[in-house]
PDB file of C-alpha atoms in Angstrom:
ATOM      1  CA  MET Z   8      40.986 -31.954 225.017  1.00  0.00           C
ATOM      2  CA  SER Z   9      41.223 -29.537 222.093  1.00  0.00           C
ATOM      3  CA  PHE Z  10      39.173 -28.775 219.009  1.00  0.00           C
ATOM      4  CA  GLU Z  11      40.462 -27.698 215.619  1.00  0.00           C
ATOM      5  CA  ALA Z  12      38.544 -25.762 213.004  1.00  0.00           C
ATOM      6  CA  ILE Z  13      39.010 -27.250 209.558  1.00  0.00           C
ATOM      7  CA  GLY Z  14      40.778 -24.783 207.276  1.00  0.00           C
ATOM      8  CA  ALA Z  15      42.134 -22.592 210.067  1.00  0.00           C
ATOM      9  CA  GLU Z  16      45.542 -21.298 209.090  1.00  0.00           C
ATOM     10  CA  SER Z  17      46.742 -20.390 212.580  1.00  0.00           C
ATOM     11  CA  SER Z  18      46.123 -21.179 216.214  1.00  0.00           C
ATOM     12  CA  GLN Z  19      44.544 -17.755 216.746  1.00  0.00           C
ATOM     13  CA  GLU Z  20      42.186 -18.232 213.780  1.00  0.00           C
ATOM     14  CA  ASN Z  21      41.312 -21.705 215.096  1.00  0.00           C
ATOM     15  CA  LYS Z  22      40.374 -20.252 218.507  1.00  0.00           C
ATOM     16  CA  SER Z  23      38.357 -17.496 216.836  1.00  0.00           C
ATOM     17  CA  LEU Z  24      36.350 -19.893 214.648  1.00  0.00           C
ATOM     18  CA  VAL Z  25      35.652 -22.287 217.526  1.00  0.00           C
ATOM     19  CA  SER Z  26      34.655 -19.359 219.758  1.00  0.00           C
ATOM     20  CA  LYS Z  27      32.250 -17.995 217.125  1.00  0.00           C
ATOM     21  CA  ALA Z  28      30.677 -21.420 216.605  1.00  0.00           C
ATOM     22  CA  THR Z  29      30.226 -21.872 220.361  1.00  0.00           C
ATOM     23  CA  GLU Z  30      28.668 -18.414 220.682  1.00  0.00           C
ATOM     24  CA  TYR Z  31      26.309 -19.165 217.775  1.00  0.00           C
ATOM     25  CA  PHE Z  32      25.030 -22.375 219.361  1.00  0.00           C
ATOM     26  CA  ASN Z  33      24.660 -20.716 222.774  1.00  0.00           C
ATOM     27  CA  LEU Z  34      22.483 -17.987 221.237  1.00  0.00           C
ATOM     28  CA  ILE Z  35      20.336 -20.467 219.324  1.00  0.00           C
ATOM     29  CA  LYS Z  36      19.660 -22.744 222.280  1.00  0.00           C
ATOM     30  CA  GLU Z  37      18.115 -19.864 224.254  1.00  0.00           C
ATOM     31  CA  SER Z  38      15.035 -19.737 221.996  1.00  0.00           C
ATOM     32  CA  PRO Z  39      12.179 -22.273 222.336  1.00  0.00           C
ATOM     33  CA  ILE Z  40      12.723 -23.714 218.874  1.00  0.00           C
ATOM     34  CA  GLY Z  41      16.480 -23.335 219.232  1.00  0.00           C
ATOM     35  CA  THR Z  42      16.977 -26.720 220.868  1.00  0.00           C
ATOM     36  CA  LEU Z  43      15.335 -28.486 217.946  1.00  0.00           C
ATOM     37  CA  ALA Z  44      17.291 -26.381 215.440  1.00  0.00           C
ATOM     38  CA  THR Z  45      20.561 -27.076 217.256  1.00  0.00           C
ATOM     39  CA  HIS Z  46      19.953 -30.827 217.270  1.00  0.00           C
ATOM     40  CA  ALA Z  47      18.990 -30.788 213.587  1.00  0.00           C
ATOM     41  CA  THR Z  48      22.117 -28.793 212.704  1.00  0.00           C
ATOM     42  CA  LEU Z  49      24.430 -31.071 214.685  1.00  0.00           C
ATOM     43  CA  PHE Z  50      22.771 -34.147 213.166  1.00  0.00           C
ATOM     44  CA  ALA Z  51      23.244 -32.762 209.641  1.00  0.00           C
ATOM     45  CA  VAL Z  52      26.899 -31.920 210.325  1.00  0.00           C
ATOM     46  CA  GLY Z  53      27.419 -35.428 211.707  1.00  0.00           C
ATOM     47  CA  VAL Z  54      25.849 -37.076 208.659  1.00  0.00           C
ATOM     48  CA  VAL Z  55      27.957 -35.013 206.260  1.00  0.00           C
ATOM     49  CA  ALA Z  56      31.119 -35.718 208.272  1.00  0.00           C
ATOM     50  CA  ILE Z  57      30.491 -39.455 208.344  1.00  0.00           C
ATOM     51  CA  LYS Z  58      29.586 -39.671 204.642  1.00  0.00           C
ATOM     52  CA  SER Z  59      32.607 -37.595 203.614  1.00  0.00           C
ATOM     53  CA  GLY Z  60      35.019 -39.511 205.831  1.00  0.00           C
ATOM     54  CA  ALA Z  61      35.907 -36.348 207.751  1.00  0.00           C
ATOM     55  CA  ALA Z  62      34.570 -37.588 211.097  1.00  0.00           C
ATOM     56  CA  GLU Z  63      38.076 -38.069 212.482  1.00  0.00           C
ATOM     57  CA  LEU Z  64      38.750 -34.352 211.896  1.00  0.00           C
ATOM     58  CA  LEU Z  65      35.712 -33.261 213.919  1.00  0.00           C
ATOM     59  CA  VAL Z  66      36.240 -35.528 216.924  1.00  0.00           C
ATOM     60  CA  PRO Z  67      38.030 -33.882 219.857  1.00  0.00           C
ATOM     61  CA  GLN Z  68      41.684 -34.830 220.002  1.00  0.00           C
ATOM     62  CA  LEU Z  69      42.551 -36.376 223.342  1.00  0.00           C
TER      63      LEU Z  69
END
């Protein structure tokens, strides 16, 4: 399974963007309110992706 960052121009940039996003969410979830913030952020991203028709770009490619 692999993930691709939208707008990444190279494989290395893709890995860097995905790594930074993962690190960001790991830091947030450590705080008490972080879990709620993480869920709200992921929900908002999901809503935008579905409404814009970009959901197929965010789903892991099997």
